[in-house]
mmCIF file of C-alpha atoms in Angstrom:
data_model
loop_
_atom_site.group_PDB
_atom_site.id
_atom_site.type_symbol
_atom_site.label_atom_id
_atom_site.label_comp_id
_atom_site.label_asym_id
_atom_site.label_seq_id
_atom_site.Cartn_x
_atom_site.Cartn_y
_atom_site.Cartn_z
ATOM 1 C CA MET A 190 137.640 130.244 91.836
ATOM 2 C CA ILE A 191 135.002 127.536 92.123
ATOM 3 C CA TYR A 192 136.165 124.254 93.630
ATOM 4 C CA ASN A 193 134.148 121.157 92.800
ATOM 5 C CA TYR A 194 133.507 118.260 95.161
ATOM 6 C CA SER A 195 130.931 115.471 95.221
ATOM 7 C CA PHE A 196 128.667 116.853 97.990
ATOM 8 C CA ALA A 197 128.931 120.547 97.084
ATOM 9 C CA ASN A 198 125.199 121.200 97.063
ATOM 10 C CA ARG A 199 124.158 118.568 99.582
ATOM 11 C CA LYS A 200 123.154 118.836 103.222
ATOM 12 C CA ARG A 201 124.818 115.951 105.053
ATOM 13 C CA ASP A 202 123.542 114.299 108.236
ATOM 14 C CA LEU A 203 126.514 113.992 110.589
ATOM 15 C CA SER A 204 124.635 112.696 113.653
ATOM 16 C CA ASP A 205 125.818 109.093 113.279
ATOM 17 C CA ILE A 206 129.412 110.212 112.809
ATOM 18 C CA LEU A 207 129.152 112.517 115.833
ATOM 19 C CA GLY A 208 127.705 109.614 117.843
ATOM 20 C CA THR A 209 130.769 107.530 117.023
ATOM 21 C CA VAL A 210 133.102 110.410 117.903
ATOM 22 C CA ILE A 211 131.311 110.964 121.237
ATOM 23 C CA LYS A 212 131.481 107.270 122.103
ATOM 24 C CA ASP A 213 135.234 107.224 121.552
ATOM 25 C CA GLU A 214 135.942 110.668 122.988
ATOM 26 C CA PRO A 215 138.112 110.461 126.135
ATOM 27 C CA ARG A 216 135.716 112.496 128.231
ATOM 28 C CA PHE A 217 132.587 112.420 130.398
ATOM 29 C CA ILE A 218 130.507 112.921 127.234
ATOM 30 C CA SER A 219 131.127 109.279 126.229
ATOM 31 C CA ASN A 220 128.567 108.278 128.895
ATOM 32 C CA PHE A 221 125.696 109.865 126.942
ATOM 33 C CA ARG A 222 123.663 107.375 124.925
ATOM 34 C CA HIS A 223 121.227 108.650 122.312
ATOM 35 C CA SER A 224 117.642 109.138 123.477
ATOM 36 C CA SER A 225 114.492 109.935 121.499
ATOM 37 C CA ASP A 226 114.369 113.343 119.829
ATOM 38 C CA ALA A 227 113.286 116.425 121.732
ATOM 39 C CA ALA A 228 109.946 117.762 120.486
ATOM 40 C CA ASN A 229 110.543 121.337 121.719
ATOM 41 C CA SER A 230 113.376 123.592 122.793
ATOM 42 C CA LYS A 231 112.162 122.934 126.358
ATOM 43 C CA HIS A 232 112.771 119.190 126.394
ATOM 44 C CA GLU A 233 110.724 117.389 129.042
ATOM 45 C CA TYR A 234 111.370 113.754 129.867
ATOM 46 C CA PHE A 235 110.346 111.202 132.479
ATOM 47 C CA GLU A 236 112.813 110.149 135.112
ATOM 48 C CA ASP A 237 113.233 106.451 135.868
ATOM 49 C CA ASN A 238 111.315 104.772 138.674
ATOM 50 C CA LEU A 239 114.178 103.905 141.008
ATOM 51 C CA TYR A 240 113.145 102.541 144.361
ATOM 52 C CA ALA A 241 115.286 103.251 147.391
ATOM 53 C CA LYS A 242 116.575 100.200 149.234
ATOM 54 C CA GLY A 243 115.837 101.810 152.603
ATOM 55 C CA PHE A 244 115.909 105.071 154.528
ATOM 56 C CA VAL A 245 117.580 106.838 157.439
ATOM 57 C CA ALA A 246 115.379 108.160 160.230
ATOM 58 C CA VAL A 247 116.032 111.536 161.845
ATOM 59 C CA ASP A 248 115.235 110.218 165.309
ATOM 60 C CA GLY A 249 113.550 107.256 166.957
ATOM 61 C CA SER A 250 112.663 105.599 170.236
ATOM 62 C CA GLU A 251 110.425 102.711 171.344
ATOM 63 C CA GLY A 252 109.456 101.730 167.824
ATOM 64 C CA LYS A 253 108.414 105.218 166.721
ATOM 65 C CA LEU A 254 110.499 106.913 164.046
ATOM 66 C CA LEU A 255 110.738 110.492 162.891
ATOM 67 C CA VAL A 256 111.650 110.524 159.201
ATOM 68 C CA PRO A 257 112.202 113.282 156.594
ATOM 69 C CA ASP A 258 109.100 114.344 154.659
ATOM 70 C CA THR A 259 110.557 112.927 151.437
ATOM 71 C CA VAL A 260 110.855 109.522 153.115
ATOM 72 C CA ALA A 261 107.372 109.666 154.657
ATOM 73 C CA ASN A 262 105.872 110.322 151.213
ATOM 74 C CA MET A 263 107.207 107.049 149.826
ATOM 75 C CA LEU A 264 106.201 104.817 152.763
ATOM 76 C CA LYS A 265 102.946 102.907 153.219
ATOM 77 C CA THR A 266 101.479 100.793 155.985
ATOM 78 C CA GLY A 267 102.183 97.095 155.690
ATOM 79 C CA VAL A 268 105.717 97.530 154.393
ATOM 80 C CA LEU A 269 108.222 95.188 156.024
ATOM 81 C CA LEU A 270 111.688 96.397 156.940
ATOM 82 C CA ARG A 271 114.622 95.617 159.161
ATOM 83 C CA SER A 272 117.153 97.635 161.057
ATOM 84 C CA ALA A 273 120.622 97.696 159.559
ATOM 85 C CA ASN A 274 121.909 96.485 162.937
ATOM 86 C CA ALA A 275 119.694 93.379 163.366
ATOM 87 C CA PRO A 276 117.817 90.692 161.366
ATOM 88 C CA ALA A 277 114.505 91.292 163.202
ATOM 89 C CA LEU A 278 111.573 92.075 160.902
ATOM 90 C CA PHE A 279 109.296 95.072 161.492
ATOM 91 C CA GLU A 280 106.054 96.188 159.873
ATOM 92 C CA ILE A 281 104.913 99.773 159.407
ATOM 93 C CA LYS A 282 101.602 99.886 161.308
ATOM 94 C CA GLU A 283 100.853 103.593 161.236
ATOM 95 C CA ILE A 284 101.981 106.719 159.441
ATOM 96 C CA ASP A 285 101.106 110.109 160.920
ATOM 97 C CA GLY A 286 102.758 112.808 158.842
ATOM 98 C CA ASN A 287 106.455 112.085 159.203
ATOM 99 C CA LYS A 288 105.988 109.897 162.308
ATOM 100 C CA ILE A 289 106.192 106.147 161.681
ATOM 101 C CA THR A 290 105.054 103.458 164.123
ATOM 102 C CA LEU A 291 106.681 100.030 163.823
ATOM 103 C CA GLU A 292 105.643 96.629 165.122
ATOM 104 C CA LEU A 293 107.934 93.629 165.537
ATOM 105 C CA VAL A 294 106.527 90.769 163.425
ATOM 106 C CA CYS A 295 109.448 88.306 163.367
ATOM 107 C CA GLN A 296 112.496 87.986 165.611
ATOM 108 C CA ASN A 297 114.584 86.141 162.994
ATOM 109 C CA GLY A 298 116.844 84.825 165.751
ATOM 110 C CA SER A 299 117.490 88.243 167.279
ATOM 111 C CA ALA A 300 117.159 89.159 170.947
ATOM 112 C CA MET A 301 114.397 91.700 170.253
ATOM 113 C CA SER A 302 110.941 90.999 171.655
ATOM 114 C CA THR A 303 109.136 94.248 170.726
ATOM 115 C CA ALA A 304 109.734 97.297 168.564
ATOM 116 C CA SER A 305 110.568 99.155 171.788
ATOM 117 C CA ASP A 306 113.856 97.268 171.861
ATOM 118 C CA LEU A 307 115.129 99.405 169.000
ATOM 119 C CA LYS A 308 117.931 101.652 170.218
ATOM 120 C CA PRO A 309 118.287 105.382 169.438
ATOM 121 C CA GLU A 310 121.215 104.564 167.143
ATOM 122 C CA ASP A 311 119.010 102.239 165.085
ATOM 123 C CA LYS A 312 118.162 104.825 162.446
ATOM 124 C CA THR A 313 119.032 103.029 159.212
ATOM 125 C CA PHE A 314 116.392 100.642 157.868
ATOM 126 C CA HIS A 315 116.296 98.406 154.784
ATOM 127 C CA PHE A 316 113.140 97.432 152.929
ATOM 128 C CA VAL A 317 112.307 93.727 152.958
ATOM 129 C CA SER A 318 108.974 93.856 151.097
ATOM 130 C CA PRO A 319 107.902 96.097 148.184
ATOM 131 C CA GLN A 320 107.158 99.688 149.155
ATOM 132 C CA ASN A 321 103.611 99.526 147.822
ATOM 133 C CA GLY A 322 102.585 97.468 150.822
ATOM 134 C CA ASP A 323 99.110 95.910 150.665
ATOM 135 C CA ASP A 324 97.773 98.097 147.866
ATOM 136 C CA ASP A 325 98.508 96.527 144.494
ATOM 137 C CA ASN A 326 96.506 99.141 142.611
ATOM 138 C CA ASP A 327 98.813 102.082 143.249
ATOM 139 C CA GLU A 328 99.801 103.851 140.065
ATOM 140 C CA ILE A 329 103.489 104.380 139.446
ATOM 141 C CA ILE A 330 103.944 107.975 138.333
ATOM 142 C CA SER A 331 107.347 109.036 137.064
ATOM 143 C CA SER A 332 108.543 112.523 137.896
ATOM 144 C CA VAL A 333 109.173 114.903 135.007
ATOM 145 C CA GLN A 334 112.477 116.696 134.489
ATOM 146 C CA TRP A 335 113.467 119.075 131.688
ATOM 147 C CA ASN A 336 116.454 120.611 130.019
ATOM 148 C CA ALA A 337 116.793 123.283 127.345
ATOM 149 C CA THR A 338 118.193 122.628 123.893
ATOM 150 C CA GLN A 339 121.304 124.500 122.758
ATOM 151 C CA ILE A 340 122.642 125.271 119.295
ATOM 152 C CA PHE A 341 126.176 124.083 118.519
ATOM 153 C CA ARG A 342 128.062 125.265 115.439
ATOM 154 C CA LYS A 343 131.427 124.519 113.852
ATOM 155 C CA GLU A 344 132.926 125.880 110.642
ATOM 156 C CA ILE A 345 134.846 123.690 108.191
ATOM 157 C CA VAL A 346 137.126 125.864 106.088
ATOM 158 C CA LEU A 347 139.598 125.000 103.337
ATOM 159 C CA SER A 348 141.530 127.861 101.776
ATOM 160 C CA GLY A 349 142.299 128.054 98.087
ATOM 161 C CA ALA A 350 146.000 127.677 98.836
ATOM 162 C CA ALA A 351 145.425 124.424 100.740
ATOM 163 C CA LEU A 352 143.256 123.082 97.941
ATOM 164 C CA THR A 353 145.829 124.022 95.297
ATOM 165 C CA MET A 354 148.644 122.300 97.190
ATOM 166 C CA ASN A 355 146.534 119.090 97.338
ATOM 167 C CA LEU A 356 148.372 117.847 100.439
ATOM 168 C CA TYR A 357 145.738 115.324 101.482
ATOM 169 C CA GLY A 358 144.411 114.083 98.165
ATOM 170 C CA SER A 359 141.127 115.068 96.563
ATOM 171 C CA VAL A 360 138.889 117.914 97.713
ATOM 172 C CA ASP A 361 136.477 115.320 99.155
ATOM 173 C CA ASN A 362 139.231 113.786 101.258
ATOM 174 C CA GLN A 363 140.421 117.160 102.524
ATOM 175 C CA LEU A 364 136.901 118.227 103.497
ATOM 176 C CA ASN A 365 136.198 114.925 105.227
ATOM 177 C CA ARG A 366 139.454 115.265 107.155
ATOM 178 C CA GLN A 367 138.538 118.788 108.313
ATOM 179 C CA THR A 368 135.013 117.622 109.154
ATOM 180 C CA ALA A 369 136.444 114.900 111.400
ATOM 181 C CA TRP A 370 138.544 117.493 113.235
ATOM 182 C CA ALA A 371 135.527 119.796 113.591
ATOM 183 C CA LEU A 372 133.369 117.016 115.070
ATOM 184 C CA ALA A 373 136.120 116.052 117.527
ATOM 185 C CA ASP A 374 136.283 119.699 118.614
ATOM 186 C CA LEU A 375 132.485 119.770 118.880
ATOM 187 C CA ALA A 376 132.540 116.678 121.106
ATOM 188 C CA ARG A 377 134.876 118.487 123.505
ATOM 189 C CA ASP A 378 132.527 121.489 123.515
ATOM 190 C CA LEU A 379 129.652 119.142 124.334
ATOM 191 C CA ASN A 380 131.701 117.637 127.143
ATOM 192 C CA ARG A 381 132.213 121.004 128.844
ATOM 193 C CA VAL A 382 128.526 121.883 128.553
ATOM 194 C CA ALA A 383 127.517 118.423 129.824
ATOM 195 C CA LEU A 384 129.634 119.110 132.908
ATOM 196 C CA PHE A 385 129.247 122.818 133.621
ATOM 197 C CA GLY A 386 126.375 124.139 131.484
ATOM 198 C CA ARG A 387 123.491 126.125 133.006
ATOM 199 C CA ARG A 388 119.858 125.562 132.071
ATOM 200 C CA VAL A 389 118.299 128.562 130.316
ATOM 201 C CA GLU A 390 114.979 128.232 128.507
ATOM 202 C CA LYS A 391 114.937 129.669 124.997
ATOM 203 C CA THR A 392 112.825 132.773 124.327
ATOM 204 C CA ASP A 393 112.628 135.336 121.544
ATOM 205 C CA LYS A 394 115.365 137.346 123.254
ATOM 206 C CA VAL A 395 117.338 134.696 125.133
ATOM 207 C CA ARG A 396 119.437 131.913 123.651
ATOM 208 C CA GLY A 397 118.669 128.450 125.008
ATOM 209 C CA GLU A 398 121.389 126.788 127.067
ATOM 210 C CA SER A 399 121.606 123.191 128.300
ATOM 211 C CA GLY A 400 122.269 122.438 131.956
ATOM 212 C CA GLY A 401 125.053 120.042 132.898
ATOM 213 C CA LEU A 402 125.983 117.657 135.699
ATOM 214 C CA TYR A 403 127.026 120.329 138.200
ATOM 215 C CA TYR A 404 123.846 122.325 137.543
ATOM 216 C CA PHE A 405 121.457 119.409 138.029
ATOM 217 C CA ALA A 406 123.348 118.111 141.071
ATOM 218 C CA ALA A 407 123.023 121.523 142.726
ATOM 219 C CA GLU A 408 119.374 121.992 141.691
ATOM 220 C CA THR A 409 118.288 118.570 142.975
ATOM 221 C CA ASN A 410 120.451 118.538 146.122
ATOM 222 C CA ALA A 411 122.327 115.438 145.043
ATOM 223 C CA PRO A 412 124.563 113.921 147.744
ATOM 224 C CA LYS A 413 127.766 115.893 148.238
ATOM 225 C CA VAL A 414 130.511 115.505 150.832
ATOM 226 C CA ASP A 415 133.099 118.140 151.702
ATOM 227 C CA ALA A 416 136.353 116.193 152.023
ATOM 228 C CA LYS A 417 137.951 119.146 153.878
ATOM 229 C CA GLY A 418 141.337 118.557 152.290
ATOM 230 C CA ALA A 419 141.431 114.785 152.809
ATOM 231 C CA MET A 420 143.192 112.543 150.314
ATOM 232 C CA LEU A 421 141.029 110.479 147.967
ATOM 233 C CA ASP A 422 140.931 106.796 148.935
ATOM 234 C CA SER A 423 138.888 103.634 148.501
ATOM 235 C CA PHE A 424 136.935 104.255 151.704
ATOM 236 C CA MET A 425 135.384 107.366 150.159
ATOM 237 C CA ILE A 426 134.562 105.546 146.939
ATOM 238 C CA ASN A 427 132.934 102.635 148.772
ATOM 239 C CA ASP A 428 130.926 104.966 151.032
ATOM 240 C CA ALA A 429 129.590 106.809 147.979
ATOM 241 C CA SER A 430 128.874 103.521 146.196
ATOM 242 C CA SER A 431 126.970 102.285 149.229
ATOM 243 C CA GLN A 432 124.836 105.438 149.255
ATOM 244 C CA ILE A 433 124.027 105.115 145.539
ATOM 245 C CA VAL A 434 122.997 101.471 145.986
ATOM 246 C CA PHE A 435 120.926 102.446 149.036
ATOM 247 C CA ASN A 436 119.153 105.100 146.940
ATOM 248 C CA GLY A 437 118.297 102.611 144.193
ATOM 249 C CA GLY A 438 121.124 103.296 141.738
ATOM 250 C CA GLU A 439 124.019 101.205 140.474
ATOM 251 C CA PRO A 440 127.529 102.697 140.887
ATOM 252 C CA MET A 441 129.401 102.182 137.625
ATOM 253 C CA GLN A 442 131.987 104.924 137.221
ATOM 254 C CA ILE A 443 134.450 107.100 139.109
ATOM 255 C CA LEU A 444 134.824 110.398 137.247
ATOM 256 C CA CYS A 445 137.863 112.473 138.196
ATOM 257 C CA SER A 446 140.837 114.437 136.915
ATOM 258 C CA PRO A 447 143.853 112.546 135.536
ATOM 259 C CA GLY A 448 145.791 113.446 138.700
ATOM 260 C CA GLN A 449 143.150 112.024 141.050
ATOM 261 C CA ALA A 450 142.977 108.906 138.867
ATOM 262 C CA ARG A 451 146.686 108.420 139.558
ATOM 263 C CA VAL A 452 146.080 108.847 143.288
ATOM 264 C CA LEU A 453 143.332 106.238 143.334
ATOM 265 C CA THR A 454 145.153 103.728 141.157
ATOM 266 C CA GLN A 455 148.170 103.877 143.474
ATOM 267 C CA GLU A 456 146.006 102.182 146.084
ATOM 268 C CA TYR A 457 144.539 99.691 143.606
ATOM 269 C CA LYS A 458 147.693 99.135 141.547
ATOM 270 C CA ASP A 459 147.899 95.408 142.366
ATOM 271 C CA LEU A 460 144.203 94.807 141.564
ATOM 272 C CA ILE A 461 143.517 97.137 138.656
ATOM 273 C CA GLN A 462 142.498 96.005 135.176
ATOM 274 C CA ILE A 463 143.443 98.234 132.245
ATOM 275 C CA LEU A 464 140.958 98.204 129.374
ATOM 276 C CA ARG A 465 142.459 98.501 125.912
ATOM 277 C CA SER A 466 139.411 97.633 123.807
ATOM 278 C CA ASP A 467 136.391 99.194 125.470
ATOM 279 C CA ASP A 468 133.523 100.654 123.454
ATOM 280 C CA ARG A 469 133.405 103.669 125.787
ATOM 281 C CA ARG A 470 136.964 104.723 126.280
ATOM 282 C CA GLY A 471 138.451 107.509 128.344
ATOM 283 C CA ALA A 472 141.751 109.372 128.513
ATOM 284 C CA TYR A 473 142.496 106.738 131.111
ATOM 285 C CA VAL A 474 140.173 103.809 131.598
ATOM 286 C CA ALA A 475 140.575 101.108 134.193
ATOM 287 C CA VAL A 476 138.273 98.847 136.167
ATOM 288 C CA ILE A 477 138.322 98.184 139.880
ATOM 289 C CA VAL A 478 136.024 95.896 141.841
ATOM 290 C CA ASN A 479 133.387 97.722 143.837
ATOM 291 C CA GLU A 480 133.518 96.332 147.368
ATOM 292 C CA ILE A 481 129.841 97.144 147.960
ATOM 293 C CA ASN A 482 128.267 94.932 145.285
ATOM 294 C CA GLY A 483 131.279 93.112 143.831
ATOM 295 C CA ARG A 484 130.841 94.609 140.359
ATOM 296 C CA GLY A 485 133.398 96.455 138.291
ATOM 297 C CA MET A 486 133.623 100.237 138.377
ATOM 298 C CA THR A 487 135.332 102.215 135.619
ATOM 299 C CA ILE A 488 137.804 104.953 136.503
ATOM 300 C CA MET A 489 137.515 107.694 133.891
ATOM 301 C CA ALA A 490 140.080 110.479 133.942
ATOM 302 C CA ASP A 491 138.657 113.601 132.307
ATOM 303 C CA PRO A 492 140.945 116.665 132.099
ATOM 304 C CA ASP A 493 137.883 118.940 132.289
ATOM 305 C CA VAL A 494 136.933 117.742 135.802
ATOM 306 C CA PRO A 495 138.268 120.043 138.564
ATOM 307 C CA ASP A 496 141.160 118.409 140.392
ATOM 308 C CA ASN A 497 139.564 118.750 143.837
ATOM 309 C CA ASP A 498 136.338 117.014 142.751
ATOM 310 C CA VAL A 499 135.537 113.325 142.297
ATOM 311 C CA TRP A 500 132.193 111.866 141.239
ATOM 312 C CA VAL A 501 130.812 108.370 141.713
ATOM 313 C CA LEU A 502 128.166 107.829 139.040
ATOM 314 C CA ASP A 503 125.478 105.503 137.792
ATOM 315 C CA THR A 504 125.906 106.119 134.067
ATOM 316 C CA GLY A 505 122.290 105.148 133.394
ATOM 317 C CA CYS A 506 121.592 108.747 134.414
ATOM 318 C CA PHE A 507 122.780 110.266 131.127
ATOM 319 C CA ALA A 508 121.371 110.588 127.612
ATOM 320 C CA LEU A 509 121.608 112.967 124.659
ATOM 321 C CA ALA A 510 118.565 114.133 122.688
ATOM 322 C CA ASN A 511 118.599 115.961 119.359
ATOM 323 C CA LEU A 512 115.879 118.500 118.711
ATOM 324 C CA HIS A 513 113.488 116.942 116.199
ATOM 325 C CA GLY A 514 114.850 117.855 112.786
ATOM 326 C CA GLY A 515 117.841 119.555 114.398
ATOM 327 C CA ALA A 516 120.475 116.814 114.435
ATOM 328 C CA ILE A 517 124.004 117.836 113.478
ATOM 329 C CA THR A 518 124.246 118.467 109.723
ATOM 330 C CA ASP A 519 126.678 120.343 107.504
ATOM 331 C CA MET A 520 125.998 122.429 104.419
ATOM 332 C CA ASP A 521 127.862 124.713 102.072
ATOM 333 C CA ALA A 522 128.245 128.281 103.324
ATOM 334 C CA THR A 523 130.930 129.600 100.981
ATOM 335 C CA PRO A 524 130.420 133.361 100.506
ATOM 336 C CA ASN A 525 130.747 134.971 97.094
ATOM 337 C CA GLY A 526 134.322 135.863 96.289
ATOM 338 C CA PHE A 527 135.847 133.574 98.932
ATOM 339 C CA ASP A 528 138.913 131.740 97.668
ATOM 340 C CA GLY A 529 138.214 128.322 99.092
ATOM 341 C CA ILE A 530 135.400 126.269 100.562
ATOM 342 C CA ARG A 531 133.454 126.960 103.732
ATOM 343 C CA ARG A 532 130.902 124.544 105.173
ATOM 344 C CA VAL A 533 129.043 124.864 108.483
ATOM 345 C CA ALA A 534 128.180 121.987 110.815
ATOM 346 C CA ILE A 535 125.235 122.989 112.990
ATOM 347 C CA GLY A 536 122.682 121.269 115.191
ATOM 348 C CA GLU A 537 120.492 121.728 118.264
ATOM 349 C CA LEU A 538 120.463 119.216 121.096
ATOM 350 C CA THR A 539 120.269 118.795 124.843
ATOM 351 C CA PHE A 540 121.247 116.433 127.649
ATOM 352 C CA GLU A 541 119.051 114.283 129.843
ATOM 353 C CA PHE A 542 119.929 113.754 133.498
ATOM 354 C CA ARG A 543 117.651 111.166 135.100
ATOM 355 C CA ASN A 544 117.420 110.673 138.904
ATOM 356 C CA VAL A 545 120.567 112.653 139.694
ATOM 357 C CA PRO A 546 120.074 112.520 143.519
ATOM 358 C CA GLN A 547 119.934 108.733 143.372
ATOM 359 C CA ARG A 548 122.673 108.171 140.812
ATOM 360 C CA CYS A 549 125.346 110.816 141.401
ATOM 361 C CA PHE A 550 127.584 111.431 144.421
ATOM 362 C CA ARG A 551 130.167 114.202 144.572
ATOM 363 C CA PHE A 552 133.252 114.689 146.741
ATOM 364 C CA THR A 553 134.595 118.218 146.799
ATOM 365 C CA ASN A 554 137.548 120.024 148.408
ATOM 366 C CA LEU A 555 139.809 116.986 148.149
ATOM 367 C CA LYS A 556 143.545 117.280 148.673
ATOM 368 C CA SER A 557 145.067 118.225 145.339
ATOM 369 C CA SER A 558 146.400 115.323 143.315
ATOM 370 C CA ALA A 559 149.898 116.837 143.269
ATOM 371 C CA GLU A 560 149.997 116.959 147.079
ATOM 372 C CA SER A 561 148.495 113.497 147.386
ATOM 373 C CA LEU A 562 150.976 111.961 144.959
ATOM 374 C CA ALA A 563 153.847 113.630 146.795
ATOM 375 C CA VAL A 564 152.658 112.008 150.025
ATOM 376 C CA LEU A 565 152.257 108.598 148.378
ATOM 377 C CA LEU A 566 155.670 108.741 146.705
ATOM 378 C CA SER A 567 157.369 109.649 149.984
ATOM 379 C CA LYS A 568 156.170 106.438 151.654
#
């Protein structure tokens, strides 16, 4: 039997509808704003130019610092900085590989008279002047990152019996209802890939797969702390926030399991703000004040996040890119002789993760939320 409906022979663009579903989906995926289309299945994109607020030396004595190679590469002579332990102002006078020579240029009311007064524990330094020093002609070159596109597919099926019963009105209404369910299910699939996906470049024999947060954090050596069974608390969150700010990011979100969200909100229960009309909602959304910069941080409870993990994130890290011409669409795919209607929603897209080492901080091996809540309730 042939069933008629208004868009029977039309290919519909569902990308805007999917965007709305993703925005409202109570998951990590709601952080992903739309970016420009991917030109190829290997999607390359520029990372943002985020400047670190300072650095930590490996060792130092008498005004000479030994710094990691990654730090040495971003420093230039003439840059002004101060020790985290004093207001005195120092200038980088010489760079020899990863050895930095400092000179005291202003006491700023401190007791220091030369750079030699720096103590061995003075290893953390904050920039006071721009990192480009005296050379205003330096080109700013963004680093290039890439991710692979992945095909996502959902079937929308209405049987002849369901159509005959006419439970939900016209055929159009029934198909639109099933399409909405399919896109909600697709958003949850996207969420799991955005978290745990591996990056595999597409070839003639290999299907392309998009890497997720855990993949890029591991590949780029993003900051990670083994909690060794400790209970999640505000001290951990503020330490991670401080590190993100120090690296040039802006901590905006705490991503965790629903159980760990309950653990954290027990500590903040007198100060927490519950959001009931946010344009990026979660299964549980609340705002706490970040003690590092005084700004609000959203707690998002995502059931897909492992219970012993908690992330502190700068959500500017994330974006979603459709392959050019491959945005989510649906079309009729009803086979001959099938009693009903079958449409297929299909598209190819990928995720962008910009500056993960500067914007993402992970705690792992936390005390389970069940154990933590038992401890809190016993007090």
